[in-house]
XYZ file of C-alpha atoms in Angstrom:
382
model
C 0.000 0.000 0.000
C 1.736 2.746 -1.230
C 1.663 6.638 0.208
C -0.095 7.957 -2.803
C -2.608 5.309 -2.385
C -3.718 5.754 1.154
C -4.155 9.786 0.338
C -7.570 11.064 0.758
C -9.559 11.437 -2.422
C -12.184 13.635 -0.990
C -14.993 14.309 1.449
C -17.215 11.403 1.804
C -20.459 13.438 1.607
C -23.982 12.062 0.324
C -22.775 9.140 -1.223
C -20.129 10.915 -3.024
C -16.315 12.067 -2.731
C -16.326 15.667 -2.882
C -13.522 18.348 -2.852
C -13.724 20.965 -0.364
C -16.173 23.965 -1.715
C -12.994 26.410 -1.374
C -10.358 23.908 -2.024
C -8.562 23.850 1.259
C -6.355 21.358 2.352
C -3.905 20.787 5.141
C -0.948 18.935 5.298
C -0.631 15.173 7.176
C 2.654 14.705 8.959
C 4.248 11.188 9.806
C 4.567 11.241 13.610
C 7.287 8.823 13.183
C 9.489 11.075 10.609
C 7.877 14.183 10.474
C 7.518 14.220 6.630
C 4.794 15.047 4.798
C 1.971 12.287 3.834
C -0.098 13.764 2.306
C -2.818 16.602 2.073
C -6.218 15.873 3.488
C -9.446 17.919 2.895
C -10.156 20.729 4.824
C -13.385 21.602 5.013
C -15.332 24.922 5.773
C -18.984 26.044 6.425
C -20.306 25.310 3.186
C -18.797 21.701 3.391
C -19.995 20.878 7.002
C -23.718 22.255 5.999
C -23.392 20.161 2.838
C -22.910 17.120 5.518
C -25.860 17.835 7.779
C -28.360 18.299 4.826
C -27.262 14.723 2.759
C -27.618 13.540 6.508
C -31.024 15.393 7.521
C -32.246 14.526 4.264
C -31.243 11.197 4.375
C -32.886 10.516 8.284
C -35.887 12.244 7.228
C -36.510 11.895 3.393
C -35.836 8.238 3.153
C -36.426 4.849 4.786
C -33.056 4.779 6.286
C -34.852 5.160 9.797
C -37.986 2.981 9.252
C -36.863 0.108 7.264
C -35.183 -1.830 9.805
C -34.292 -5.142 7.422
C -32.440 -2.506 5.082
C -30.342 -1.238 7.978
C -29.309 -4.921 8.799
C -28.492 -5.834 4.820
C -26.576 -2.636 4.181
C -24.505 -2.883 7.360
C -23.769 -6.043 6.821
C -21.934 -5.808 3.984
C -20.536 -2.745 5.453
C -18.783 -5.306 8.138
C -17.516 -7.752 5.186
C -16.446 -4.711 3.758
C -14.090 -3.633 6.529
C -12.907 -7.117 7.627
C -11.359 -7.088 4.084
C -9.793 -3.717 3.996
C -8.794 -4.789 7.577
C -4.799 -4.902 6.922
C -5.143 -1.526 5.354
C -6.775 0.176 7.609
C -4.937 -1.277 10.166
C -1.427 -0.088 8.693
C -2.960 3.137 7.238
C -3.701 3.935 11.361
C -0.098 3.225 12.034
C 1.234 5.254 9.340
C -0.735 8.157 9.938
C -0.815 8.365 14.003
C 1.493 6.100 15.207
C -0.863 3.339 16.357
C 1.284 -0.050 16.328
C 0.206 -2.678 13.955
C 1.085 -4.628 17.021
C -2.408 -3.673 18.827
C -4.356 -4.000 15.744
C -6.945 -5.994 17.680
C -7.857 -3.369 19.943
C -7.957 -0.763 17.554
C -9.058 -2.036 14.417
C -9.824 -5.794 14.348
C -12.273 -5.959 17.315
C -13.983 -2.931 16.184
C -14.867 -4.272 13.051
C -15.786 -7.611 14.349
C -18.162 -5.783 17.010
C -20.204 -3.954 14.075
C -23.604 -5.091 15.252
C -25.747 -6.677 12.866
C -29.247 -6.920 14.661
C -32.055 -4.268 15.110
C -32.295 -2.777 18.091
C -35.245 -0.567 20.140
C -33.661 2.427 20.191
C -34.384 5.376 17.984
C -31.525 8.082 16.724
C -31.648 10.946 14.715
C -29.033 13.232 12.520
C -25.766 13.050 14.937
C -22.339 14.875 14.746
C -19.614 11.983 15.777
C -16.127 14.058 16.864
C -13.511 11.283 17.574
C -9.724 11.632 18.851
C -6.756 10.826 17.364
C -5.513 8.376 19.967
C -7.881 5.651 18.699
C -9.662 6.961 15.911
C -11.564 3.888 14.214
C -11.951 2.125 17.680
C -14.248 5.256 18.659
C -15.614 6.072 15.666
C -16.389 2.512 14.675
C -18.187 2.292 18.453
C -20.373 5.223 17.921
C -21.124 5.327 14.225
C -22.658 1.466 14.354
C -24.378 2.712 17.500
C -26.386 5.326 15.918
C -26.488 3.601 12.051
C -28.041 0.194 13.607
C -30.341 2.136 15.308
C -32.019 4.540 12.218
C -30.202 6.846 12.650
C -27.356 9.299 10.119
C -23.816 10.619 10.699
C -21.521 13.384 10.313
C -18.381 12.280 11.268
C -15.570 14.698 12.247
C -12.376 13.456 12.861
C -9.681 14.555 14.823
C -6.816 16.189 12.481
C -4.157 14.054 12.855
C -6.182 10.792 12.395
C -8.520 12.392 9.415
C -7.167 9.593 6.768
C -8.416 6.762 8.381
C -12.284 8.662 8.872
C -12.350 9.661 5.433
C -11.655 5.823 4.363
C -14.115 4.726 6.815
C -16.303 7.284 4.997
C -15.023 6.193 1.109
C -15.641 2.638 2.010
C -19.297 3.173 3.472
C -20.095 4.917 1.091
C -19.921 1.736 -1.661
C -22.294 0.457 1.152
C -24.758 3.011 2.660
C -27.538 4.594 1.039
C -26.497 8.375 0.252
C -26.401 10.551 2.826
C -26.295 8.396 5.673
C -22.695 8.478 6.244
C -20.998 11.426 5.510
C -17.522 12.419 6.706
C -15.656 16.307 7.177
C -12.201 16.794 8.303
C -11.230 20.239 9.248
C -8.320 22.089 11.038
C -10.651 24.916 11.751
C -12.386 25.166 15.623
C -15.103 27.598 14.920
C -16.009 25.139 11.690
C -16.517 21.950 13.888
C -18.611 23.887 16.544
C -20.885 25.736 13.878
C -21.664 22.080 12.632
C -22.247 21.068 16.300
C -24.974 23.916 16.378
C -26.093 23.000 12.872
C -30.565 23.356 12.915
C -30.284 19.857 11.507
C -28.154 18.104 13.749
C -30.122 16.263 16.741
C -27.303 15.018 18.829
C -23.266 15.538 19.287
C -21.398 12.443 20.257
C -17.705 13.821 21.830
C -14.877 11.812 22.382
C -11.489 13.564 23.206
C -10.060 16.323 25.725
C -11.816 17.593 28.475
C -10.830 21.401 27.818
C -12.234 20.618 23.992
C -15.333 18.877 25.820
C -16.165 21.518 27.558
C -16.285 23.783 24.487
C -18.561 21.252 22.534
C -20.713 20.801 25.499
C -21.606 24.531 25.716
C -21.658 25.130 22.167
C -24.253 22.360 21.058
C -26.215 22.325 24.725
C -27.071 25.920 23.760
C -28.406 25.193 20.195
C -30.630 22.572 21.781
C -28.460 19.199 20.623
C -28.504 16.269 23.132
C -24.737 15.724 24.157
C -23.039 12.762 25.085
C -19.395 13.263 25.731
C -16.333 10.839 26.727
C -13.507 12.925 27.936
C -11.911 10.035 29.677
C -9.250 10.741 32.816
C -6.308 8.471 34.367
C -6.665 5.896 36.456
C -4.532 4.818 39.532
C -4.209 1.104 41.035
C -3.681 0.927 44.589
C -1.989 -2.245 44.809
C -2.484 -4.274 48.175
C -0.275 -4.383 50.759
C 0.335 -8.540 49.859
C 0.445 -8.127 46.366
C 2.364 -9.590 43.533
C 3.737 -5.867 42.972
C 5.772 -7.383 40.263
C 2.593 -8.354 38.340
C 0.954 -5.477 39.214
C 3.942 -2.838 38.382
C 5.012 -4.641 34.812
C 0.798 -4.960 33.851
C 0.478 -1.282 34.490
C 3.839 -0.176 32.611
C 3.071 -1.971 29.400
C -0.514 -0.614 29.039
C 0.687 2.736 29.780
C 3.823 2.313 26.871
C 1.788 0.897 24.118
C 1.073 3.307 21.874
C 2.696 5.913 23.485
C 0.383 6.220 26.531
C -2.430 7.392 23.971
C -5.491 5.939 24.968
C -8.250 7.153 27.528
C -8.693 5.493 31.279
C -4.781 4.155 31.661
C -3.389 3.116 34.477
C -0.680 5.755 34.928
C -0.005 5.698 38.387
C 0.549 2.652 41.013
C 0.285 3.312 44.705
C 1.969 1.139 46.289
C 2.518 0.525 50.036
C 5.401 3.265 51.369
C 7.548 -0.333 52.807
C 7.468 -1.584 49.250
C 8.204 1.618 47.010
C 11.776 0.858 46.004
C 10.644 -2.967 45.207
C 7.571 -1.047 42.931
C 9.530 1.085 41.174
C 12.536 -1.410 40.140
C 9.253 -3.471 38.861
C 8.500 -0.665 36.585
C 12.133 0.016 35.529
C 12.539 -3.209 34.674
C 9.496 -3.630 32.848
C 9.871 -0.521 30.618
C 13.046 -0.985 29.376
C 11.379 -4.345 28.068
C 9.418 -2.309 26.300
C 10.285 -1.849 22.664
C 10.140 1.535 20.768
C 10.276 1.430 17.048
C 7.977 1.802 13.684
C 5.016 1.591 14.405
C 4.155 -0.454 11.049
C 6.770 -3.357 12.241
C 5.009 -6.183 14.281
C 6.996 -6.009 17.332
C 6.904 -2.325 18.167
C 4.821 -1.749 20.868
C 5.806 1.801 22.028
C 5.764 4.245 18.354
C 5.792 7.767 18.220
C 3.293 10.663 20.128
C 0.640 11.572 17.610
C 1.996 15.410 16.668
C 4.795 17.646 17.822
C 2.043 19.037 20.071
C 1.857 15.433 22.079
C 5.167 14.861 22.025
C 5.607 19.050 23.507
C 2.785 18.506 26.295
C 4.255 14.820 27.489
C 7.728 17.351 27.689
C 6.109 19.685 29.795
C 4.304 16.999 32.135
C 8.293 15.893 32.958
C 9.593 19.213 33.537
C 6.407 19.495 36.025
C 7.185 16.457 38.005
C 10.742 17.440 38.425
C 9.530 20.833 40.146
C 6.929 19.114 42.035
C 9.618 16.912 43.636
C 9.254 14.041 41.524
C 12.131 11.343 40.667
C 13.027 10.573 37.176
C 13.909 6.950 37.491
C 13.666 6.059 33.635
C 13.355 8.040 30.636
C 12.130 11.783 30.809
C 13.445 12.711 27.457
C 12.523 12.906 23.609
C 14.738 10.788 21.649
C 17.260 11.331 19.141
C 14.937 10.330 16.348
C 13.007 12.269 13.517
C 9.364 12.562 14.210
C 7.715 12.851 17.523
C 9.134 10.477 19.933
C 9.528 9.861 23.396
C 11.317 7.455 25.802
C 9.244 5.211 27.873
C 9.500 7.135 31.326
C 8.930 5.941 35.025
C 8.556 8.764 37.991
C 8.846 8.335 41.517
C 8.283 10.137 44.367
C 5.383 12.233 43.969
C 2.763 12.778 46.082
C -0.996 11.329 45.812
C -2.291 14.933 44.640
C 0.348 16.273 42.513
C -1.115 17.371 39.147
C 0.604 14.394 37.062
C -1.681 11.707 38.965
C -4.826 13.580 38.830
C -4.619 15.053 35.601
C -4.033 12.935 31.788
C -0.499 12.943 30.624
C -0.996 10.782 27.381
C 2.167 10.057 27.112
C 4.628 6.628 28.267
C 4.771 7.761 31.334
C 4.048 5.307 34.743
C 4.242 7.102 38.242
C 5.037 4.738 41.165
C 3.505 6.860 44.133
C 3.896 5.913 48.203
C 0.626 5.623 49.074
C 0.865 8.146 52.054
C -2.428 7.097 53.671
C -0.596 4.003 54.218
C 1.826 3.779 57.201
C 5.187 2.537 57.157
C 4.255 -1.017 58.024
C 2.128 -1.252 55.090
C -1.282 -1.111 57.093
C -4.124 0.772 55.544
């Protein structure tokens, strides 16, 4: 599969691949080398209203919504559909954000494979689908068959730095899908994506991402009158018992946090771990992160590639240089590497406290902190 090949064509909109009405475009980076990809479609008002009429027209015009055998038929060849262009997609992700072919399953394969493919009670109506670029067919896959199986039409608006893989989700359901029903906008432009949030035709926004960005949509759309549901994920910490296999439980939470860069919602970025056992925890994690192995993300065995954008790879920077003023330890890591592209070492911190800023807040990065849990005494009794 060849560069020029995986380059967007167009903007999947009512059945059709359409260039932007002003012919903007913006250029896709490789996280892993920094060179250009390609240039994807960026679209403005006139594109994103284009979107939410095929869509409005196609929820309210057609039998999309009422013919539930139709639904079943069409998305079911959608799902053969994907499982063949499976490998593609799968190294298309890679190339384009950094996703590993290594965890294909959880971000492509599964996905696919989960496409439902029986009716269901529920009722939707004309919804706006913005997805993230840490997992961007995983979440759009989730909520596009959520709303599609259930009557209802999308406009999909990816993330920036993951738009490829939407607009070939969009290009290949569109061989599939009645016209209109799945339509798909990239854009660079903020005040774009919220004006189609507000759109008169859209009934409901469907957010995944940042909670800053959440916020923004929330406000936005909840003021034009649009049901919201939004997933702004968070960390999580494991507070690992005073008797347990620490080794287990350090080396489980390192590798999820390293592959892909730390990139995913809901990690487990920080172990507490009884104060007697610290220095046993965070050898565990040492040890287990320089296991891990950083590379292409297109090669099989990489499971750590590249942050998704120089502004990823800046903010995971700027999370380090906080722990070290906060008092933390850098016992692994804590640096970009030598390496074109956006790249940076697996990293373990130690010796912060339960409330400093990098447990409670989302680093997205490889980063593990191994925390005394201070509500613990000495002799390891809650």
């Amino acid at each position: 599969m060849s560069t020029d090949s995986r380059a967007p064509e167009g903007l999947p909109i009512d059945g059709a691949l359409r260039a932007t009405a002003e012919g903007w475009s913006f250029p896709a980076r490789s996280p892993s080398t920094g060179e250009l990809l390609w240039d994807v479609p960026d679209a403005g008002l006139a594109d994103v209203h284009a979107a939410a009429e095929a869509a409005w027209v196609a929820h309210r015009a057609t039998t999309w919504s009422t013919d539930t055998g139709l639904r079943i038929d069409t998305l079911g060849r959608l799902k053969d559909a994907l499982l063949d262009a499976a490998d593609d997609l799968a190294e298309l992700v890679a190339v384009e954000t950094g996703v590993p072919v290594s965890l294909r399953a959880a971000h492509v394969d599964a996905p696919i494979a989960e496409l439902p493919t029986r009716p269901t009670r529920r009722k939707e109506g004309v919804t706006v689908v913005v997805t993230p670029a840490t997992s961007p067919l995983a979440v759009a896959l989730e909520e596009v068959s959520r709303v599609l199986v259930a009557g209802g039409t999308i406009v999909l608006k990816p993330a920036p730095e993951a738009a490829g893989a939407a607009l070939e989700l969009g290009r290949i359901a569109s061989l599939h899908l009645p016209r209109g029903v799945f339509n798909v906008v990239s854009t660079r432009d903020v005040d774009v994506a919220i004006a189609l949030t507000r759109d008169r035709r859209i009934d409901e926004v469907s957010f995944t991402g940042s909670a800053h960005a959440g916020d923004r949509v929330k406000v936005a759309a909840g003021q034009a009158g649009k049901h919201v549901r939004l997933d702004v994920g968070g960390p999580l910490t494991i507070r690992a018992a005073d008797d347990a296999d620490l080794a287990a439980v350090v080396s489980a939470a390192a590798v999820t946090v390293a592959a892909n860069a730390g990139q995913a919602c809901r990690l487990p970025a920080t172990v507490l771990v009884p104060p007697h056992r610290y220095m046993e925890a965070l050898a565990a994690a040492i040890d287990a992160m320089e296991e891990v192995v950083v590379g292409d993300p297109t090669d099989p065995a990489t499971l750590c590639g590249p942050l998704r954008s120089g502004v990823a790879r800046d903010r995971v920077r700027r999370y380090v240089e906080l722990a070290r003023r906060e008092g933390g330890d850098i016992a692994l890591g804590g640096s970009t590497l030598d390496r074109n592209g956006w790249w940076f070492a697996p990293t373990v911190v130690g010796g912060l406290d339960p409330q400093s800023r990098l447990v409670r807040e989302e680093v997205l990065g490889p980063l593990l902190m191994v925390v005394p849990d201070s509500r613990r005494g000495s002799s390891g009794r809650a």
